[in-house]
mmCIF file of C-alpha atoms and ligand atoms in Angstrom:
data_model
loop_
_atom_site.group_PDB
_atom_site.id
_atom_site.type_symbol
_atom_site.label_atom_id
_atom_site.label_comp_id
_atom_site.label_asym_id
_atom_site.label_seq_id
_atom_site.Cartn_x
_atom_site.Cartn_y
_atom_site.Cartn_z
ATOM 1 C CA MET A 111 87.691 -23.306 35.264
ATOM 2 C CA ALA A 112 86.403 -26.116 33.106
ATOM 3 C CA VAL A 113 87.941 -28.749 30.858
ATOM 4 C CA ILE A 114 86.355 -28.308 27.422
ATOM 5 C CA GLY A 115 86.582 -30.726 24.491
ATOM 6 C CA PHE A 116 86.439 -28.687 21.254
ATOM 7 C CA ILE A 117 85.820 -30.505 17.977
ATOM 8 C CA GLY A 118 86.195 -28.602 14.701
ATOM 9 C CA LEU A 119 88.941 -25.967 14.772
ATOM 10 C CA GLY A 120 88.197 -24.238 11.447
ATOM 11 C CA HIS A 121 87.486 -20.596 10.609
ATOM 12 C CA MET A 122 85.070 -20.310 13.528
ATOM 13 C CA GLY A 123 86.170 -23.054 15.933
ATOM 14 C CA GLY A 124 89.831 -21.972 15.793
ATOM 15 C CA PRO A 125 89.357 -18.469 17.229
ATOM 16 C CA MET A 126 86.472 -19.586 19.491
ATOM 17 C CA SER A 127 88.674 -22.205 21.152
ATOM 18 C CA ALA A 128 91.484 -19.631 21.485
ATOM 19 C CA ASN A 129 89.113 -17.313 23.388
ATOM 20 C CA LEU A 130 88.210 -20.143 25.780
ATOM 21 C CA VAL A 131 91.926 -20.658 26.471
ATOM 22 C CA LYS A 132 92.352 -16.917 27.096
ATOM 23 C CA ALA A 133 89.508 -17.086 29.634
ATOM 24 C CA GLY A 134 91.477 -19.710 31.581
ATOM 25 C CA HIS A 135 89.732 -22.912 30.499
ATOM 26 C CA VAL A 136 91.622 -26.081 29.625
ATOM 27 C CA VAL A 137 90.715 -26.778 26.002
ATOM 28 C CA GLN A 138 91.305 -30.183 24.390
ATOM 29 C CA GLY A 139 90.881 -29.645 20.642
ATOM 30 C CA PHE A 140 90.534 -31.979 17.675
ATOM 31 C CA ASP A 141 90.246 -31.418 13.924
ATOM 32 C CA LEU A 142 90.821 -33.701 10.943
ATOM 33 C CA ILE A 143 93.151 -31.119 9.354
ATOM 34 C CA PRO A 144 96.712 -31.024 10.782
ATOM 35 C CA ALA A 145 97.141 -27.306 9.908
ATOM 36 C CA ALA A 146 94.104 -26.429 12.057
ATOM 37 C CA LEU A 147 95.627 -28.373 14.964
ATOM 38 C CA GLU A 148 98.937 -26.521 14.557
ATOM 39 C CA VAL A 149 97.239 -23.113 14.728
ATOM 40 C CA ALA A 150 95.195 -24.205 17.762
ATOM 41 C CA ASP A 151 98.364 -25.441 19.457
ATOM 42 C CA ARG A 152 99.927 -21.986 19.028
ATOM 43 C CA HIS A 153 96.896 -20.512 20.844
ATOM 44 C CA GLY A 154 97.307 -22.803 23.844
ATOM 45 C CA VAL A 155 94.798 -25.514 22.909
ATOM 46 C CA ILE A 156 95.893 -29.007 23.960
ATOM 47 C CA THR A 157 95.674 -30.860 20.666
ATOM 48 C CA ALA A 158 94.146 -34.333 20.664
ATOM 49 C CA GLY A 159 94.618 -37.203 18.209
ATOM 50 C CA SER A 160 90.928 -38.146 18.033
ATOM 51 C CA VAL A 161 87.442 -37.135 19.115
ATOM 52 C CA THR A 162 87.674 -39.692 21.923
ATOM 53 C CA GLU A 163 90.890 -38.125 23.235
ATOM 54 C CA ALA A 164 89.447 -34.573 23.045
ATOM 55 C CA VAL A 165 86.340 -35.593 24.975
ATOM 56 C CA SER A 166 88.171 -37.573 27.628
ATOM 57 C CA GLY A 167 87.654 -36.059 31.110
ATOM 58 C CA ALA A 168 85.871 -32.983 29.703
ATOM 59 C CA ASP A 169 83.140 -31.118 31.622
ATOM 60 C CA ALA A 170 81.668 -29.855 28.345
ATOM 61 C CA VAL A 171 82.105 -30.659 24.657
ATOM 62 C CA ILE A 172 81.633 -28.027 21.963
ATOM 63 C CA THR A 173 81.280 -29.071 18.320
ATOM 64 C CA MET A 174 81.814 -26.542 15.491
ATOM 65 C CA LEU A 175 81.534 -28.649 12.337
ATOM 66 C CA PRO A 176 80.442 -28.066 8.717
ATOM 67 C CA GLY A 177 76.967 -29.644 9.001
ATOM 68 C CA GLY A 178 74.543 -32.078 10.619
ATOM 69 C CA LYS A 179 76.067 -35.221 9.133
ATOM 70 C CA GLN A 180 79.470 -34.473 10.665
ATOM 71 C CA VAL A 181 77.868 -33.619 14.016
ATOM 72 C CA LEU A 182 75.841 -36.840 14.178
ATOM 73 C CA ASP A 183 78.845 -38.938 13.057
ATOM 74 C CA CYS A 184 80.981 -37.270 15.683
ATOM 75 C CA TYR A 185 78.367 -37.857 18.383
ATOM 76 C CA ASP A 186 78.942 -41.655 18.001
ATOM 77 C CA ASP A 187 82.410 -41.146 19.515
ATOM 78 C CA VAL A 188 81.412 -38.302 21.840
ATOM 79 C CA LEU A 189 78.585 -40.257 23.491
ATOM 80 C CA ALA A 190 80.817 -43.302 23.922
ATOM 81 C CA ALA A 191 83.754 -41.388 25.432
ATOM 82 C CA ALA A 192 82.250 -38.559 27.513
ATOM 83 C CA LYS A 193 82.197 -38.900 31.282
ATOM 84 C CA PRO A 194 78.779 -38.833 33.026
ATOM 85 C CA GLY A 195 77.475 -35.279 33.437
ATOM 86 C CA THR A 196 79.336 -33.830 30.448
ATOM 87 C CA LEU A 197 77.339 -31.063 28.768
ATOM 88 C CA LEU A 198 77.208 -31.297 24.959
ATOM 89 C CA ILE A 199 76.961 -28.030 23.009
ATOM 90 C CA ASP A 200 76.694 -28.039 19.233
ATOM 91 C CA SER A 201 77.427 -24.607 17.748
ATOM 92 C CA SER A 202 77.468 -25.731 14.104
ATOM 93 C CA THR A 203 74.658 -24.558 11.831
ATOM 94 C CA VAL A 204 72.628 -27.677 11.027
ATOM 95 C CA ASP A 205 69.177 -28.794 9.932
ATOM 96 C CA VAL A 206 66.569 -28.544 12.717
ATOM 97 C CA ALA A 207 65.766 -32.257 12.324
ATOM 98 C CA ASP A 208 69.470 -33.165 12.736
ATOM 99 C CA ALA A 209 69.732 -30.910 15.795
ATOM 100 C CA ARG A 210 66.718 -32.582 17.388
ATOM 101 C CA GLN A 211 68.158 -36.016 16.573
ATOM 102 C CA ALA A 212 71.447 -35.039 18.273
ATOM 103 C CA HIS A 213 69.455 -33.951 21.362
ATOM 104 C CA GLU A 214 67.536 -37.247 21.424
ATOM 105 C CA ARG A 215 70.671 -39.341 21.125
ATOM 106 C CA ALA A 216 72.388 -37.342 23.865
ATOM 107 C CA ALA A 217 69.359 -37.698 26.171
ATOM 108 C CA GLU A 218 69.151 -41.463 25.530
ATOM 109 C CA ALA A 219 72.814 -41.745 26.535
ATOM 110 C CA GLY A 220 72.121 -39.686 29.684
ATOM 111 C CA PHE A 221 73.729 -36.369 28.644
ATOM 112 C CA GLY A 222 72.369 -32.819 28.733
ATOM 113 C CA SER A 223 72.712 -31.086 25.373
ATOM 114 C CA LEU A 224 72.151 -27.763 23.624
ATOM 115 C CA ASP A 225 72.038 -26.554 20.063
ATOM 116 C CA ALA A 226 73.807 -23.194 20.095
ATOM 117 C CA PRO A 227 74.478 -21.858 16.584
ATOM 118 C CA VAL A 228 76.081 -18.451 16.264
ATOM 119 C CA SER A 229 75.947 -15.291 14.233
ATOM 120 C CA GLY A 230 78.731 -12.736 13.963
ATOM 121 C CA GLY A 231 81.022 -14.483 11.490
ATOM 122 C CA THR A 232 84.760 -14.952 11.742
ATOM 123 C CA ALA A 233 85.248 -11.375 12.991
ATOM 124 C CA GLY A 234 82.872 -12.094 15.885
ATOM 125 C CA ALA A 235 84.600 -15.410 16.579
ATOM 126 C CA GLU A 236 87.972 -13.637 16.813
ATOM 127 C CA ALA A 237 86.714 -10.719 18.910
ATOM 128 C CA GLY A 238 84.633 -12.944 21.233
ATOM 129 C CA THR A 239 81.468 -11.057 20.250
ATOM 130 C CA LEU A 240 79.306 -13.813 18.769
ATOM 131 C CA THR A 241 75.570 -14.088 19.372
ATOM 132 C CA PHE A 242 74.625 -17.593 20.547
ATOM 133 C CA MET A 243 71.051 -18.751 19.879
ATOM 134 C CA VAL A 244 70.454 -21.597 22.274
ATOM 135 C CA GLY A 245 67.921 -24.435 22.260
ATOM 136 C CA GLY A 246 67.529 -26.901 25.126
ATOM 137 C CA SER A 247 66.434 -27.068 28.753
ATOM 138 C CA GLU A 248 66.700 -24.087 31.105
ATOM 139 C CA ALA A 249 68.988 -26.086 33.435
ATOM 140 C CA ASP A 250 71.437 -26.918 30.624
ATOM 141 C CA PHE A 251 71.291 -23.315 29.406
ATOM 142 C CA GLN A 252 72.265 -22.073 32.878
ATOM 143 C CA ARG A 253 75.248 -24.433 32.909
ATOM 144 C CA ALA A 254 76.359 -23.366 29.435
ATOM 145 C CA GLU A 255 76.085 -19.603 29.822
ATOM 146 C CA PRO A 256 79.380 -19.016 31.680
ATOM 147 C CA LEU A 257 81.219 -21.359 29.297
ATOM 148 C CA LEU A 258 79.923 -19.514 26.232
ATOM 149 C CA ALA A 259 80.501 -16.042 27.715
ATOM 150 C CA PRO A 260 84.191 -15.636 26.638
ATOM 151 C CA MET A 261 83.127 -16.181 23.011
ATOM 152 C CA ALA A 262 79.969 -14.090 23.135
ATOM 153 C CA ARG A 263 78.430 -10.651 23.195
ATOM 154 C CA LYS A 264 75.010 -12.197 23.728
ATOM 155 C CA VAL A 265 73.769 -15.660 24.717
ATOM 156 C CA ILE A 266 70.024 -15.994 24.195
ATOM 157 C CA HIS A 267 67.821 -18.919 25.252
ATOM 158 C CA CYS A 268 65.372 -19.449 22.360
ATOM 159 C CA GLY A 269 63.382 -22.360 23.784
ATOM 160 C CA GLY A 270 63.498 -26.147 23.685
ATOM 161 C CA PRO A 271 65.703 -28.545 21.671
ATOM 162 C CA GLY A 272 66.342 -27.331 18.101
ATOM 163 C CA ASN A 273 65.030 -23.803 18.675
ATOM 164 C CA GLY A 274 68.517 -22.289 18.426
ATOM 165 C CA GLN A 275 68.718 -23.628 14.873
ATOM 166 C CA VAL A 276 65.188 -22.430 14.088
ATOM 167 C CA THR A 277 66.178 -18.922 15.223
ATOM 168 C CA LYS A 278 69.395 -18.893 13.204
ATOM 169 C CA MET A 279 67.606 -20.083 10.076
ATOM 170 C CA CYS A 280 64.822 -17.491 10.380
ATOM 171 C CA ASN A 281 67.324 -14.675 10.998
ATOM 172 C CA ASN A 282 69.342 -15.644 7.935
ATOM 173 C CA LEU A 283 66.215 -15.881 5.789
ATOM 174 C CA ILE A 284 65.682 -12.185 6.619
ATOM 175 C CA LEU A 285 69.360 -11.391 5.987
ATOM 176 C CA GLY A 286 69.664 -13.220 2.637
ATOM 177 C CA ALA A 287 66.424 -11.775 1.289
ATOM 178 C CA SER A 288 67.257 -8.252 2.446
ATOM 179 C CA MET A 289 70.766 -8.374 0.933
ATOM 180 C CA ILE A 290 69.262 -9.285 -2.431
ATOM 181 C CA ALA A 291 66.638 -6.526 -2.130
ATOM 182 C CA VAL A 292 69.306 -3.923 -1.250
ATOM 183 C CA SER A 293 71.480 -5.091 -4.157
ATOM 184 C CA GLU A 294 68.589 -4.938 -6.615
ATOM 185 C CA ALA A 295 67.706 -1.424 -5.429
ATOM 186 C CA PHE A 296 71.275 -0.163 -5.973
ATOM 187 C CA VAL A 297 71.531 -1.741 -9.435
ATOM 188 C CA LEU A 298 68.100 -0.446 -10.485
ATOM 189 C CA GLY A 299 69.045 3.020 -9.190
ATOM 190 C CA GLU A 300 72.410 3.110 -10.991
ATOM 191 C CA ARG A 301 70.827 1.995 -14.282
ATOM 192 C CA LEU A 302 68.315 4.859 -13.975
ATOM 193 C CA GLY A 303 70.968 7.481 -13.206
ATOM 194 C CA LEU A 304 70.698 7.613 -9.396
ATOM 195 C CA SER A 305 73.955 7.943 -7.442
ATOM 196 C CA HIS A 306 74.782 5.286 -4.847
ATOM 197 C CA GLN A 307 75.307 8.049 -2.287
ATOM 198 C CA ALA A 308 71.870 9.593 -2.825
ATOM 199 C CA LEU A 309 70.100 6.247 -2.456
ATOM 200 C CA TYR A 310 72.147 5.435 0.629
ATOM 201 C CA ASP A 311 71.532 8.836 2.256
ATOM 202 C CA VAL A 312 67.781 8.394 1.936
ATOM 203 C CA ALA A 313 67.280 4.639 2.456
ATOM 204 C CA SER A 314 69.636 4.462 5.458
ATOM 205 C CA ILE A 315 67.376 6.855 7.413
ATOM 206 C CA SER A 316 64.107 5.793 5.834
ATOM 207 C CA THR A 317 61.925 2.726 5.704
ATOM 208 C CA GLY A 318 64.459 0.765 3.613
ATOM 209 C CA GLN A 319 66.944 0.766 6.500
ATOM 210 C CA CYS A 320 68.364 -2.680 7.383
ATOM 211 C CA TRP A 321 71.651 -4.391 8.371
ATOM 212 C CA ALA A 322 72.397 -5.378 4.770
ATOM 213 C CA LEU A 323 72.345 -1.668 3.900
ATOM 214 C CA THR A 324 73.882 0.121 6.862
ATOM 215 C CA THR A 325 76.441 -2.420 8.140
ATOM 216 C CA ASN A 326 77.392 -4.544 5.138
ATOM 217 C CA CYS A 327 76.363 -2.328 2.225
ATOM 218 C CA PRO A 328 76.984 -4.254 -1.034
ATOM 219 C CA VAL A 329 78.314 -1.078 -2.729
ATOM 220 C CA PRO A 330 81.890 -0.161 -1.728
ATOM 221 C CA GLY A 331 82.798 3.213 -0.230
ATOM 222 C CA LEU A 332 79.569 3.997 1.634
ATOM 223 C CA VAL A 333 79.886 2.085 4.935
ATOM 224 C CA GLU A 334 83.185 1.522 6.730
ATOM 225 C CA THR A 335 82.322 -1.954 8.039
ATOM 226 C CA SER A 336 81.290 -3.369 4.661
ATOM 227 C CA ARG A 337 83.178 -6.273 3.083
ATOM 228 C CA ALA A 338 82.540 -4.591 -0.285
ATOM 229 C CA ASN A 339 85.466 -2.313 0.643
ATOM 230 C CA HIS A 340 87.732 -5.391 0.773
ATOM 231 C CA ASP A 341 86.945 -6.885 -2.639
ATOM 232 C CA TYR A 342 84.119 -8.828 -0.984
ATOM 233 C CA GLN A 343 86.473 -11.101 0.952
ATOM 234 C CA PRO A 344 84.242 -12.673 3.640
ATOM 235 C CA GLY A 345 82.863 -11.800 6.141
ATOM 236 C CA PHE A 346 80.085 -14.260 5.713
ATOM 237 C CA ALA A 347 80.655 -16.271 2.556
ATOM 238 C CA ALA A 348 77.898 -16.591 -0.048
ATOM 239 C CA ALA A 349 78.287 -20.390 0.140
ATOM 240 C CA LEU A 350 77.341 -20.275 3.840
ATOM 241 C CA MET A 351 74.380 -18.008 3.084
ATOM 242 C CA LEU A 352 73.261 -20.551 0.496
ATOM 243 C CA LYS A 353 73.615 -23.337 3.063
ATOM 244 C CA ASP A 354 71.422 -21.454 5.564
ATOM 245 C CA LEU A 355 68.784 -20.529 2.975
ATOM 246 C CA LYS A 356 68.608 -24.181 1.899
ATOM 247 C CA LEU A 357 68.082 -25.200 5.536
ATOM 248 C CA ALA A 358 65.265 -22.646 5.753
ATOM 249 C CA THR A 359 63.725 -23.864 2.481
ATOM 250 C CA SER A 360 63.815 -27.483 3.561
ATOM 251 C CA ALA A 361 62.315 -26.632 6.983
ATOM 252 C CA ALA A 362 59.609 -24.604 5.228
ATOM 253 C CA GLU A 363 58.778 -27.570 2.997
ATOM 254 C CA GLN A 364 58.691 -29.969 5.953
ATOM 255 C CA SER A 365 56.431 -27.655 7.947
ATOM 256 C CA GLY A 366 54.208 -26.627 4.996
ATOM 257 C CA THR A 367 55.214 -22.954 5.363
ATOM 258 C CA ASP A 368 54.846 -20.622 2.381
ATOM 259 C CA THR A 369 58.249 -18.867 2.268
ATOM 260 C CA ALA A 370 58.204 -17.718 -1.379
ATOM 261 C CA ILE A 371 60.845 -15.008 -0.911
ATOM 262 C CA GLY A 372 63.125 -17.328 1.059
ATOM 263 C CA ARG A 373 62.889 -19.940 -1.697
ATOM 264 C CA LEU A 374 63.715 -17.368 -4.373
ATOM 265 C CA ALA A 375 66.618 -16.042 -2.297
ATOM 266 C CA ALA A 376 67.987 -19.607 -2.094
ATOM 267 C CA GLU A 377 67.674 -19.951 -5.890
ATOM 268 C CA LEU A 378 69.532 -16.664 -6.486
ATOM 269 C CA TYR A 379 72.345 -17.588 -4.076
ATOM 270 C CA GLN A 380 72.495 -21.020 -5.761
ATOM 271 C CA ARG A 381 72.955 -19.321 -9.145
ATOM 272 C CA PHE A 382 75.646 -17.027 -7.714
ATOM 273 C CA ASN A 383 77.375 -20.021 -6.152
ATOM 274 C CA ASP A 384 77.226 -22.012 -9.427
ATOM 275 C CA GLU A 385 78.817 -19.056 -11.224
ATOM 276 C CA GLY A 386 81.802 -19.103 -8.861
ATOM 277 C CA GLY A 387 80.665 -16.576 -6.220
ATOM 278 C CA GLY A 388 80.520 -18.936 -3.220
ATOM 279 C CA GLY A 389 83.855 -17.876 -1.750
ATOM 280 C CA PHE A 390 83.004 -14.164 -1.749
ATOM 281 C CA ASP A 391 81.092 -12.282 0.901
ATOM 282 C CA PHE A 392 77.322 -12.706 0.477
ATOM 283 C CA GLY A 393 77.076 -8.980 -0.378
ATOM 284 C CA ALA A 394 78.870 -9.728 -3.666
ATOM 285 C CA ILE A 395 75.482 -10.971 -4.936
ATOM 286 C CA ILE A 396 75.135 -7.390 -6.230
ATOM 287 C CA ASN A 397 77.575 -8.325 -9.010
ATOM 288 C CA SER A 398 75.311 -11.204 -9.984
ATOM 289 C CA VAL A 399 72.344 -8.796 -10.163
ATOM 290 C CA ARG A 400 74.429 -6.575 -12.488
ATOM 291 C CA ASP A 401 75.621 -9.516 -14.590
ATOM 292 C CA HIS A 402 72.075 -10.736 -15.121
ATOM 293 C CA SER A 403 70.638 -7.312 -15.889
ATOM 294 C CA ASP A 404 69.843 -6.482 -19.486
ATOM 295 C CA GLN A 405 72.720 -4.387 -20.864
ATOM 296 C CA ARG A 406 70.709 -2.534 -23.590
HETATM 297 P P1 LIG B 64 85.284 -24.680 8.545
HETATM 298 O O1 LIG B 64 85.086 -25.582 7.383
HETATM 299 O O2 LIG B 64 86.313 -23.623 8.483
HETATM 300 O O3 LIG B 64 85.559 -25.542 9.872
HETATM 301 C C1 LIG B 64 85.001 -26.807 10.119
HETATM 302 C C2 LIG B 64 86.113 -27.676 10.641
HETATM 303 O O4 LIG B 64 85.575 -28.932 11.033
HETATM 304 C C3 LIG B 64 87.183 -27.973 9.574
HETATM 305 O O5 LIG B 64 88.442 -27.528 10.051
HETATM 306 C C4 LIG B 64 87.114 -29.485 9.400
HETATM 307 O O6 LIG B 64 88.386 -30.090 9.174
HETATM 308 C C5 LIG B 64 86.560 -29.912 10.747
HETATM 309 N N1 LIG B 64 85.937 -31.229 10.724
HETATM 310 C C6 LIG B 64 85.063 -31.763 9.840
HETATM 311 N N2 LIG B 64 84.702 -33.005 10.200
HETATM 312 C C7 LIG B 64 85.361 -33.266 11.359
HETATM 313 C C8 LIG B 64 85.401 -34.385 12.244
HETATM 314 N N3 LIG B 64 84.689 -35.494 11.997
HETATM 315 N N4 LIG B 64 86.205 -34.304 13.326
HETATM 316 C C9 LIG B 64 86.921 -33.204 13.582
HETATM 317 N N5 LIG B 64 86.920 -32.092 12.788
HETATM 318 C C10 LIG B 64 86.146 -32.143 11.697
HETATM 319 O O7 LIG B 64 83.834 -24.038 8.830
HETATM 320 P P2 LIG B 64 83.516 -22.757 9.727
HETATM 321 O O8 LIG B 64 83.452 -21.543 8.857
HETATM 322 O O9 LIG B 64 84.403 -22.764 10.938
HETATM 323 O O10 LIG B 64 82.008 -23.075 10.142
HETATM 324 C C11 LIG B 64 81.700 -24.026 11.138
HETATM 325 C C12 LIG B 64 80.199 -23.990 11.375
HETATM 326 O O11 LIG B 64 79.810 -22.680 11.796
HETATM 327 C C13 LIG B 64 79.364 -24.310 10.134
HETATM 328 O O12 LIG B 64 78.272 -25.096 10.521
HETATM 329 C C14 LIG B 64 78.940 -22.938 9.628
HETATM 330 O O13 LIG B 64 77.720 -22.990 8.903
HETATM 331 C C15 LIG B 64 78.794 -22.180 10.946
HETATM 332 N N6 LIG B 64 78.970 -20.716 10.839
HETATM 333 C C16 LIG B 64 80.004 -20.191 10.123
HETATM 334 C C17 LIG B 64 80.149 -18.809 10.043
HETATM 335 C C18 LIG B 64 81.288 -18.186 9.264
HETATM 336 O O14 LIG B 64 81.250 -16.968 9.023
HETATM 337 N N7 LIG B 64 82.312 -18.932 8.874
HETATM 338 C C19 LIG B 64 79.254 -17.961 10.719
HETATM 339 C C20 LIG B 64 78.243 -18.540 11.474
HETATM 340 C C21 LIG B 64 78.100 -19.920 11.530
#
């Protein structure tokens, strides 16, 4: 069993670190928020007073932080305090350029590192059924796989440094755009006298079938697993969808890629966020489609 430093014990990092404890690892956790440390302590995490303390003596360090800035800031302390041979795994969702910078800094300091963002949301973090999309060397991937296993349903090697983040961003471009398309279809249908059930019965077995329809349907009452049935409590918050779509838009700009739909999806989630929707599940965008539809 390994000693794992875990930095960032929030909605995702909290349950992920608890699953590592359950699997028998020694987990040394740190977060800036005392309440997060208290919860982690109740789940058997050894709480640390600083990043340096959490990293001390660890075989691997996992970061699960809000964004790239926090990861790179944190790496100042991690790289200074980690023992030689420590494997660094960043599971936060961050800009590809930030992820590649973290890899470079780790390599310069002599550490193996991986970007390993996740999908599956807080439910997946609690159940230990996340999908990890991993970028980095094959050797580091092999070392990480057994450590990630207690938190994962699937751990997939997506290529070299940064490719985990590229995969996550591309997946969420599909997800954000398809959730808006499904929402628009339901609102258009209802305004033209079509029942939600009829549209669902056809689209769910036809060419319109997708995850946004059949797993997280934005209309309540049609799909058991949908957050729409729980007043759109996330789930995957619209603010996080906006974050991921912005990452995709900025990567598209940097690489000269024409992602017109992705850009529009980011604009629509931005509008929803500005109107107070950021804390709701991303499927609640259907209410924004309704609100902005002509009421004649
Ligand atoms: P969160 O805000 O709940 O947790 C982040 C934690 O990091 C907070 O508790 C914060 O106090 C802590 N933190 C910030 N700076 C720190 C520092 N310097 N040192 C120590 N702790 C620090 O966010 P979350 O929902 O757990 O998401 C974490 C990451 O996972 C994000 O990058 C997010 O985009 C990604 N993600 C989230 C979900 C989801 O459904 N919540 C799904 C997939 C991916």
